[in-house]
Short mmCIF file of C-alpha atoms in Angstrom, two decimals:
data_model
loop_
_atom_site.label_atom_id
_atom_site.label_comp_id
_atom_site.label_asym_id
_atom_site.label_seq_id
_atom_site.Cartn_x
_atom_site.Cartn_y
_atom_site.Cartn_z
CA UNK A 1 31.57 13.23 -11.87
CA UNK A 2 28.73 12.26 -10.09
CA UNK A 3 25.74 9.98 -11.09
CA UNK A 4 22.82 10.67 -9.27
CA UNK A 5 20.10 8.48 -8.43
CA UNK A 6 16.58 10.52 -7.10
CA UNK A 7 13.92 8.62 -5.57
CA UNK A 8 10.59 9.98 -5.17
CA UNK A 9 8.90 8.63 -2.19
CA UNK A 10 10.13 6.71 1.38
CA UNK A 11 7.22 4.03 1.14
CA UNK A 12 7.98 0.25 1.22
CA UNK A 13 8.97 0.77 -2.93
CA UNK A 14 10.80 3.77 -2.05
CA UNK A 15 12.86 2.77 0.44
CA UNK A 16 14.17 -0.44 -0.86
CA UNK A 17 15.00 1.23 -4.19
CA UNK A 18 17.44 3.15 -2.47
CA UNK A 19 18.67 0.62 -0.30
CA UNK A 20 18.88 -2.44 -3.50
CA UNK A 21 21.13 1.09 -5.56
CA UNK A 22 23.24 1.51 -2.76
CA UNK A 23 24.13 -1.90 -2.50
CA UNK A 24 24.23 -2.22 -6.22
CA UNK A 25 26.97 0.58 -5.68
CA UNK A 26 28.91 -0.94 -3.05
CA UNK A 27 29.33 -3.87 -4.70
CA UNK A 28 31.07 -2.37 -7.67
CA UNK A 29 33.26 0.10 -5.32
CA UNK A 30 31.43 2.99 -6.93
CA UNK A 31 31.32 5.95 -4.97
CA UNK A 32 30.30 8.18 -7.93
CA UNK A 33 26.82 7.05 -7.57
CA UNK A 34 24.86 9.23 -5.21
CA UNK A 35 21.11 8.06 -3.85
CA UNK A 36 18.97 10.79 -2.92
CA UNK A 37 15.54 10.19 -1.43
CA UNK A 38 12.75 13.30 -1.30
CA UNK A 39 10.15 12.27 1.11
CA UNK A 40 7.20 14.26 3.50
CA UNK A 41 9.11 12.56 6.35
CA UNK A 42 12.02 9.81 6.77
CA UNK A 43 9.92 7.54 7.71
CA UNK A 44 8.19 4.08 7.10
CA UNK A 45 4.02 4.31 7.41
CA UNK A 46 2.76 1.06 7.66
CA UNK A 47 -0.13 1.33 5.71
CA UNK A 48 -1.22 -2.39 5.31
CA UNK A 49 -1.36 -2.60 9.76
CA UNK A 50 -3.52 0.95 9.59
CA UNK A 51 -6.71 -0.81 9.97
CA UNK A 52 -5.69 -1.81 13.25
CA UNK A 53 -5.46 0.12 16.97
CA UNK A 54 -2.73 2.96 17.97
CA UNK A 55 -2.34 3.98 14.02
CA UNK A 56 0.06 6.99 14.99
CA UNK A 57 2.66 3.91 16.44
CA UNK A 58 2.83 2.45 13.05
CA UNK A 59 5.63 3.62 11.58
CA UNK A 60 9.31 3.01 11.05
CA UNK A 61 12.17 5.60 11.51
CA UNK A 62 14.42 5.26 8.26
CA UNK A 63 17.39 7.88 8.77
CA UNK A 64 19.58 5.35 10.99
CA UNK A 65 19.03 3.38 8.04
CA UNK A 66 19.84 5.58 5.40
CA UNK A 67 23.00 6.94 7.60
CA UNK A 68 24.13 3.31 7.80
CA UNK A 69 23.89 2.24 4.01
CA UNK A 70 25.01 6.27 2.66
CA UNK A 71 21.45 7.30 1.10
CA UNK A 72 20.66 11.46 1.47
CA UNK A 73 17.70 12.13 2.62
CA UNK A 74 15.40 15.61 1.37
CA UNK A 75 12.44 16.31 3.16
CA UNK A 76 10.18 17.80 1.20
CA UNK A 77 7.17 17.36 -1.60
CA UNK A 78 7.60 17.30 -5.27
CA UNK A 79 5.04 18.90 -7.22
CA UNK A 80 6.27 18.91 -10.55
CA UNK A 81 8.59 16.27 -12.99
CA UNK A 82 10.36 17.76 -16.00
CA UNK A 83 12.14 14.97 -18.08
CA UNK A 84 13.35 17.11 -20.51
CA UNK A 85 15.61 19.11 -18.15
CA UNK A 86 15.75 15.46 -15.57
CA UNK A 87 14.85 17.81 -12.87
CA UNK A 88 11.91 17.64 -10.25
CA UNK A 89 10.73 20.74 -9.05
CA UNK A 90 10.11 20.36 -5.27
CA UNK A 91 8.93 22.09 -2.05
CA UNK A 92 11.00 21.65 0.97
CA UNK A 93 9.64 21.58 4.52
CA UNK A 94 9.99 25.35 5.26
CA UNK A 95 7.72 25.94 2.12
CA UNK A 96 10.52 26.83 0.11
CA UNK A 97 10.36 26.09 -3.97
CA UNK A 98 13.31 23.41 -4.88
CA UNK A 99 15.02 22.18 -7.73
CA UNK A 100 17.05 18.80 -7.95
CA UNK A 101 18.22 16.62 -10.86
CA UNK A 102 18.74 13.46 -11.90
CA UNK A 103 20.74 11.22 -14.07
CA UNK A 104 18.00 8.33 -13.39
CA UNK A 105 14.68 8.93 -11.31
CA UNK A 106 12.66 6.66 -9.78
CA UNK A 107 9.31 6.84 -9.46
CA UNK A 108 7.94 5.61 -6.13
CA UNK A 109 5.67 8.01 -5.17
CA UNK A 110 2.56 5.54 -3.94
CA UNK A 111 -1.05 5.33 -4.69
CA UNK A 112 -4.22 7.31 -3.14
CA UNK A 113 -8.01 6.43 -2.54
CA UNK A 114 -10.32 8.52 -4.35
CA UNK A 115 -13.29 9.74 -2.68
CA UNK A 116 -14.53 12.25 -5.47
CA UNK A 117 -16.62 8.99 -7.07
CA UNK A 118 -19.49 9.47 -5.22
CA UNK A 119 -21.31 12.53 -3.79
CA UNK A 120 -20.37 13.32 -0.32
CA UNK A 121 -17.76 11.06 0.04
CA UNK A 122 -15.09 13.11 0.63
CA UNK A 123 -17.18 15.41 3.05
CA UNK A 124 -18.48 12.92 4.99
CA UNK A 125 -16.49 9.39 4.86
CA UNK A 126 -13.72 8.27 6.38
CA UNK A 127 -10.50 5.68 4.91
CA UNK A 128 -7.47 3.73 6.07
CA UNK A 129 -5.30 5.86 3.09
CA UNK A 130 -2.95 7.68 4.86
CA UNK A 131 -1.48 7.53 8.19
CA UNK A 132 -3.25 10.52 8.58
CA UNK A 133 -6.60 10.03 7.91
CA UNK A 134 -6.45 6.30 9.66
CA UNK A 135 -5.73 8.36 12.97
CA UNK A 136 -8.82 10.77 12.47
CA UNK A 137 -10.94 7.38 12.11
CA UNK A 138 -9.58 6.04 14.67
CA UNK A 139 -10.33 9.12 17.20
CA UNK A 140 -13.91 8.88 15.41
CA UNK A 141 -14.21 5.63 16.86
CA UNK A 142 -13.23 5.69 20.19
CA UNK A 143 -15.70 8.78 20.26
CA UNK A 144 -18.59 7.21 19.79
CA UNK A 145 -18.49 6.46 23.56
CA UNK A 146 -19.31 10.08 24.34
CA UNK A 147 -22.24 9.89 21.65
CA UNK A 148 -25.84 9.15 22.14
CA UNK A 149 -27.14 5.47 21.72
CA UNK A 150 -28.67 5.44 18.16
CA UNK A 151 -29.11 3.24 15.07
CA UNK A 152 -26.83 5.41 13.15
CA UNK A 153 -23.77 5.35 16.40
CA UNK A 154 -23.77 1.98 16.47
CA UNK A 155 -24.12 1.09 12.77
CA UNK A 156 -20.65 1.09 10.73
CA UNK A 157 -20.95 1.15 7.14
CA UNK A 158 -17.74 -0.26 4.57
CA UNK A 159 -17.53 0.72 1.15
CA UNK A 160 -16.48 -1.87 -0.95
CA UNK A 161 -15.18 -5.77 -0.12
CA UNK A 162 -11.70 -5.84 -1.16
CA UNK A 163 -8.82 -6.60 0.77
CA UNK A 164 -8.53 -3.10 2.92
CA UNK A 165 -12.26 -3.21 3.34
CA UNK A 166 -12.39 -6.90 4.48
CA UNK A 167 -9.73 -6.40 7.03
CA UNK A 168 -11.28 -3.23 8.26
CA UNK A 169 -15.06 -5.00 8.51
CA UNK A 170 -13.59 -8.06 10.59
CA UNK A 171 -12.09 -5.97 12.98
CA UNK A 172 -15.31 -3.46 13.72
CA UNK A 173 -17.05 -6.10 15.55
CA UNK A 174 -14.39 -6.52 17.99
CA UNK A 175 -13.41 -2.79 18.43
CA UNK A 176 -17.41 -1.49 19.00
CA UNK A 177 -17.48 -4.01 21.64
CA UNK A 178 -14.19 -2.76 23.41
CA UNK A 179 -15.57 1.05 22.67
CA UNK A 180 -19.42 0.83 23.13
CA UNK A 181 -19.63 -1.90 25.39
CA UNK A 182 -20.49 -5.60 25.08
CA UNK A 183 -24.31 -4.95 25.73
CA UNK A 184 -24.36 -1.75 22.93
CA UNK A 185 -26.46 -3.33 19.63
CA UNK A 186 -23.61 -2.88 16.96
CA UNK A 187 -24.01 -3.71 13.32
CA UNK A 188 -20.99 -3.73 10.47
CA UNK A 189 -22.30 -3.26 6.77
CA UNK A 190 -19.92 -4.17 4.32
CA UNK A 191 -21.53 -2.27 0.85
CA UNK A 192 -20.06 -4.83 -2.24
CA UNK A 193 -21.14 -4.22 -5.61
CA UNK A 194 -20.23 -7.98 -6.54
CA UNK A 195 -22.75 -10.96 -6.78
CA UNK A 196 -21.47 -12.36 -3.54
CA UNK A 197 -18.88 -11.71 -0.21
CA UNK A 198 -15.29 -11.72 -2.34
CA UNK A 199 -16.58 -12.13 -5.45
CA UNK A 200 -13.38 -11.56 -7.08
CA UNK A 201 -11.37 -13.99 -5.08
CA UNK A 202 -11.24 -17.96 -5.41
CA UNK A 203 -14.13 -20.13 -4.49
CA UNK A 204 -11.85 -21.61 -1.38
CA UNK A 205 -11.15 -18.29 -0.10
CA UNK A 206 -14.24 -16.25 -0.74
CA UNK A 207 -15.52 -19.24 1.39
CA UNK A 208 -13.75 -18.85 4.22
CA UNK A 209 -14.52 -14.99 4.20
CA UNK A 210 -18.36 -15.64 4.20
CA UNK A 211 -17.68 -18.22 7.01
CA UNK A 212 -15.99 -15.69 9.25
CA UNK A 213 -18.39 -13.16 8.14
CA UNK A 214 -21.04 -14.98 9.67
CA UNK A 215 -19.54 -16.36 13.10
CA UNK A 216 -18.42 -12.11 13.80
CA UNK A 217 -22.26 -10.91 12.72
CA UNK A 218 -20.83 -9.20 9.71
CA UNK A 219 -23.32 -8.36 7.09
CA UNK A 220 -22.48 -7.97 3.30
CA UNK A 221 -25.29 -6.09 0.89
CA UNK A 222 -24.04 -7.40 -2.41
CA UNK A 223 -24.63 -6.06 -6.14
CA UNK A 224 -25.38 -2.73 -4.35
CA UNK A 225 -23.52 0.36 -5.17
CA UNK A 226 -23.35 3.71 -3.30
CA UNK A 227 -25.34 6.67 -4.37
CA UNK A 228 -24.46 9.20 -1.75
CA UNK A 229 -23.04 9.84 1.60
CA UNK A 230 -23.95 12.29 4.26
CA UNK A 231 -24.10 13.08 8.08
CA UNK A 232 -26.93 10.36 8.23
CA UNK A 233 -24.92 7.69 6.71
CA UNK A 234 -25.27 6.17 3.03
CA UNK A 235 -27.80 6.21 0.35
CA UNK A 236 -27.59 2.80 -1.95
CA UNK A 237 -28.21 3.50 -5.97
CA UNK A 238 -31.52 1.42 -5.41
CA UNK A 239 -32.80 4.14 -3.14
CA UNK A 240 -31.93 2.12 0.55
CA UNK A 241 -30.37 4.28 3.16
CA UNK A 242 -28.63 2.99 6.10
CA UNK A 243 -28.42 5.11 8.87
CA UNK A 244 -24.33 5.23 10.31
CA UNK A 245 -21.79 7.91 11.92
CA UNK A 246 -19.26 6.14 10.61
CA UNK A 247 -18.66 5.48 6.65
CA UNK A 248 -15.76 3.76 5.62
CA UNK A 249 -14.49 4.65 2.09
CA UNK A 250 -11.86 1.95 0.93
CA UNK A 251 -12.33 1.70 -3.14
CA UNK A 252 -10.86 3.90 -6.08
CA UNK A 253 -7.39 3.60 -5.40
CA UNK A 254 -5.31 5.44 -7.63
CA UNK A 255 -1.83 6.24 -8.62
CA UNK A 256 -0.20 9.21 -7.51
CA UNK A 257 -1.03 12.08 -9.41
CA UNK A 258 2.63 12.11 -10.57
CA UNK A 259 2.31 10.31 -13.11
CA UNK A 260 0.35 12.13 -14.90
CA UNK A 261 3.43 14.50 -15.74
CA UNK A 262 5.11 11.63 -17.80
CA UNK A 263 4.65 11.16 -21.33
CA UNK A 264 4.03 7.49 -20.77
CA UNK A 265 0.58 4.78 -21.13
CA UNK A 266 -0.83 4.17 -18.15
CA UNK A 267 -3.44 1.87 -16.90
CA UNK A 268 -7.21 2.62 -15.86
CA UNK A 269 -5.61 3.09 -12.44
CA UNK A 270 -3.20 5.88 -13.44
CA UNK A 271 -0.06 3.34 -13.16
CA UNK A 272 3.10 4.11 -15.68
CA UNK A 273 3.51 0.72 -18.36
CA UNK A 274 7.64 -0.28 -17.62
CA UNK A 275 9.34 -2.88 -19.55
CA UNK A 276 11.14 -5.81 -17.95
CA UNK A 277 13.92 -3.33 -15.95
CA UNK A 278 10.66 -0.91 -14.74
CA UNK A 279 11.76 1.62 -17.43
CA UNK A 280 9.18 3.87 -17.85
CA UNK A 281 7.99 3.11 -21.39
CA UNK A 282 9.42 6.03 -23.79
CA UNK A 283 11.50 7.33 -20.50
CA UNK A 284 15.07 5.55 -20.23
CA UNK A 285 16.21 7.70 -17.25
CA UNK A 286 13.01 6.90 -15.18
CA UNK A 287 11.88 4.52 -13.35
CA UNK A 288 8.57 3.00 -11.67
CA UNK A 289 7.98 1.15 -9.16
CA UNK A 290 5.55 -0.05 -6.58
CA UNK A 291 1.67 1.37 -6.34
CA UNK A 292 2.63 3.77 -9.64
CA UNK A 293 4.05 0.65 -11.70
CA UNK A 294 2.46 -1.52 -14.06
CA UNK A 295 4.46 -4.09 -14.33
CA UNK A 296 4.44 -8.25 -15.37
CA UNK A 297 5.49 -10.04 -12.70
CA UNK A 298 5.76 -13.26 -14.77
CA UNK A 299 5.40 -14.66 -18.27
CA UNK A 300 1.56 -15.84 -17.57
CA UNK A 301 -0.06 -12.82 -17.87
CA UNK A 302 0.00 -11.80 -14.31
CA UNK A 303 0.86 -8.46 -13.20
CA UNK A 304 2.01 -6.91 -9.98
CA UNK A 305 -0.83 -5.14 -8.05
CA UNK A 306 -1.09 -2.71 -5.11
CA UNK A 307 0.57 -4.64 -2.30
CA UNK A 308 3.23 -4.76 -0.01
CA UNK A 309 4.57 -7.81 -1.26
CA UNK A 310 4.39 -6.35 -4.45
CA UNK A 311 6.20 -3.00 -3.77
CA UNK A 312 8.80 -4.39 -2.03
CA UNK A 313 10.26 -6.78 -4.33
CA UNK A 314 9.96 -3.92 -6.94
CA UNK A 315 11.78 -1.33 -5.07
CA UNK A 316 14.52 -4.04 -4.63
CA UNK A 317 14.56 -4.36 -8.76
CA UNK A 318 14.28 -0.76 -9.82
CA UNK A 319 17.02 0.70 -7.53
CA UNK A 320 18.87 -2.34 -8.87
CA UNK A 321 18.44 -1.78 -12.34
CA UNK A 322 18.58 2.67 -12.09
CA UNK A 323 22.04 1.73 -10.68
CA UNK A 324 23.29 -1.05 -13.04
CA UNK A 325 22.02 1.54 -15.74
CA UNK A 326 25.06 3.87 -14.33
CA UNK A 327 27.35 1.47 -13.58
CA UNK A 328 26.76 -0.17 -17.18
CA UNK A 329 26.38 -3.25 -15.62
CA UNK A 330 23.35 -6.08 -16.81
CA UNK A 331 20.23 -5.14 -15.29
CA UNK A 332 17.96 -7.54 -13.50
CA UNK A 333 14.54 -8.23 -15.58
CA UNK A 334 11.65 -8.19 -12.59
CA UNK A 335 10.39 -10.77 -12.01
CA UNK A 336 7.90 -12.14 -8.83
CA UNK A 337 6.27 -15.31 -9.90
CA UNK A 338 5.59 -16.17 -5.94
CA UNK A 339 2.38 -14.58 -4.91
CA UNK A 340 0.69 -15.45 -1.45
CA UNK A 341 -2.13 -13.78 0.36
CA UNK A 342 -2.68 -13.44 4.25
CA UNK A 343 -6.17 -11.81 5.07
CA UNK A 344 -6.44 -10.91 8.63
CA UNK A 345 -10.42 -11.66 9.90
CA UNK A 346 -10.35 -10.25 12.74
CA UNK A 347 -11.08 -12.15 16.10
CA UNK A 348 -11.88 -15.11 13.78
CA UNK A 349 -8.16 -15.33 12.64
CA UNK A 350 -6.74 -15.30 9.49
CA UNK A 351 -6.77 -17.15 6.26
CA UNK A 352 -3.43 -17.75 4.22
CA UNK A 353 -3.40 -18.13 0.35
CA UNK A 354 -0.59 -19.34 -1.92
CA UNK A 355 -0.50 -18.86 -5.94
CA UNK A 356 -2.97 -16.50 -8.28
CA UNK A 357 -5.33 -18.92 -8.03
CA UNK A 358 -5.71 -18.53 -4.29
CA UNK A 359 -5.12 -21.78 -3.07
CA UNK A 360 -6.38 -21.75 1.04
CA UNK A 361 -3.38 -23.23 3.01
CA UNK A 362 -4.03 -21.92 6.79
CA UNK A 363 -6.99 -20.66 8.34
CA UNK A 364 -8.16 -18.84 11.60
CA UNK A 365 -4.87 -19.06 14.66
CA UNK A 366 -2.36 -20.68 12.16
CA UNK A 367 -2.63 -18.20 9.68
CA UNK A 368 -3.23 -15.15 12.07
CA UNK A 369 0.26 -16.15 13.24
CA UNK A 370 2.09 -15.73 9.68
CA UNK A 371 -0.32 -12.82 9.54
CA UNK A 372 1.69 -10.95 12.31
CA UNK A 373 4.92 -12.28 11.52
CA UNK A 374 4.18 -10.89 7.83
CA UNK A 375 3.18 -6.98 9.54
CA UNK A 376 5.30 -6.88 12.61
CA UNK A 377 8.61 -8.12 11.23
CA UNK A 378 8.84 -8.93 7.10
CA UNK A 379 7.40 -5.83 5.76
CA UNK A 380 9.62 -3.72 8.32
CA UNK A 381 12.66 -1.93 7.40
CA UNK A 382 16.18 -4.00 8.27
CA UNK A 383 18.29 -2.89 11.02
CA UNK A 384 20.33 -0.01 10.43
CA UNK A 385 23.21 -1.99 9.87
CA UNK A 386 24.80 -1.55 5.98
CA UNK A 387 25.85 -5.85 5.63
CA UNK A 388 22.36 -6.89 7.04
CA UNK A 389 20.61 -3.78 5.15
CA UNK A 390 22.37 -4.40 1.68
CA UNK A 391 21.81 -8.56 2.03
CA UNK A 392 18.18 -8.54 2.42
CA UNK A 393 18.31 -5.48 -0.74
CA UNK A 394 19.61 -8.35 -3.05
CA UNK A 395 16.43 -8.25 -5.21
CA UNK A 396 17.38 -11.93 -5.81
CA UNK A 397 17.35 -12.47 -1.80
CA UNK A 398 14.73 -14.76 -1.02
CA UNK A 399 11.28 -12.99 0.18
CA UNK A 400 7.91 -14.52 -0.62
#
């Protein structure tokens, strides 16, 4: 009888889950165990590269890849978990209402920025979220060329300092000047509600933000919060406005709204607690991983956040451990105690980090260099070969 495996989601987490349980699979001889992925598209978005030029080009192709390594593929949406029954209730890309069950599911469904925080947000801003929204940005941008000279054209206003908004701030400068002209009077406004430019990062790197902040004419407006955003631009909560086209929305991220359908504690961010194996807690025969997992990552205390590096290694574990589970084989506690950052800073270069304490290694060309190697050729799926594929699926492969 058959054993099946359903994955919810193709992103980074996604992906390798069903790549680490095939493998898993393979190396037992099992060909009971069937891997079933339901995905909008079988694809790969990169979302960490969408802050930079020709979004719609940032994307992998996945069904060689699946072909190769036997994962199904179902494109579709689901809109509805039922663990009682293990059945998802899902809608297929003709519009048509689907059911599919599961022996174990994993949950890899992603994470989403919410705009409904602050009035006019989602009316009136813009975000890096989805490969879909990046693009509209994107076209916004290069559209400003057509647009009168104003204040408010050449003014671009980020909401919120953290990683995503960083990355998006440092490369403004340089993309107003290829749009607007080298002459046109450009301004970037990075809105932070913190005391100071990375507030929440370690004195060594928040350093070398403010420094490249400064040599690209970026501008932070610290312990300020938004109010409002409209056509004009953004009103500050201590009654400021700054006059921009183009707002920026990069905070609130959230889990997907999935989760909400399991019986489970989650965190202020909507992810699902998992034990050691990313067993939903309560919830045996499901599984979370990536942007909808709260997991430890080690015994200090730390715990996995929003990231690539983050996702990946946990797809590797929970499509591991779903499989083992079937197999009745020892699972494979998660664990990443590694953690490294790499901040791209535009034309300034990069800065590269190493431990939770942020510990600067690399700075401006060196660490722009590990910065592409990291988005044009780690975070990318393997080749579609099934011994390459299932190798680098090992979650006990070395990665970061």
């Amino acid at each position: 009888m058959a054993k099946k495996i359903l994955i919810v989601g193709a992103g980074f987490s996604g992906m390798w889950a069903a790549l680490s349980a095939a493998r898993l699979a393979d190396k037992h001889r099992d060909e009971t165990v069937e891997i079933t992925v339901i995905a909008p598209q079988p694809e790969l978005r990169v979302r960490p590269r969408f802050y930079e030029d020709d979004v719609p080009t940032l994307v992998a192709p996945l069904q060689p890849l699946f072909d190769a390594t036997g994962v199904s593929f179902l494109r579709g949406s689901v809109e509805r978990i039922v663990p009682a029954a293990k059945e998802v209730a899902w809608v297929d890309a003709s519009g048509n209402a689907q059911r599919a069950g599961y022996d174990r599911l994993i949950l890899a469904s992603g994470s989403r920025v919410n705009r409904t925080q602050v009035a006019g947000a989602e009316a009136h801003a813009f975000d890096l979220d989805q490969l879909e929204s990046a693009t509209v940005l994107e076209n916004h941008l290069k559209s400003l060329a057509h647009a009168a000279d104003s204040v408010a054209r050449n003014t671009v206003v980020v909401c919120g300092g953290g990683f995503t908004g960083i990355e998006m701030a440092m490369e403004l400068p340089g993309k107003l000047r290829a749009i607007l002209g080298s002459n046109a009077k450009t301004r970037v406004v990075v809105v932070e509600r913190g005391p100071q430019p990375g507030s929440r990062y370690s004195d060594a790197l928040r350093e070398v933000i403010v420094q490249a902040s400064a040599e690209l004419g970026v501008e932070w407006l610290v312990n300020a919060e938004v109010e409002s955003i409209d056509a004009c631009g953004v009103t500050l909560k201590d009654g400021q406005t700054i006059a921009s086209q183009t707002v920026i929305w990069t905070v609130g991220v959230q889990a997907n709204d999935l989760t909400a359908q399991i019986d489970a504690p989650r965190d202020r961010q909507g992810r699902l607690h998992v034990n050691g194996d990313l067993q939903v807690v309560g919830h045996d025969a499901i599984y979370a991983t990536g942007d909808v997992a709260y997991a430890a990552s080690d015994d200090k205390g730390n715990h996995a956040l929003m990231t690539c590096q983050h996702a990946i290694l946990l797809g590797k574990f929970a499509g591991n451990n779903a499989a083992a589970s079937l197999l009745e084989v020892a699972p494979l506690p998660y664990r990443q105690e590694n953690y490294v950052t790499c901040l791209d800073l535009g034309a300034w270069g990069a800065v590269y980090t190493e431990g939770w304490d942020q510990q600067v290694k690399l700075t401006r060309e060196e660490a722009k260099k590990v910065k592409i190697a990291i988005t044009s050729e780690l975070i990318y799926p393997p080749k579609a070969d099934r011994a390459i594929a299932f190798e680098i699926a090992d979650p006990l492969a070395p990665f970061v």
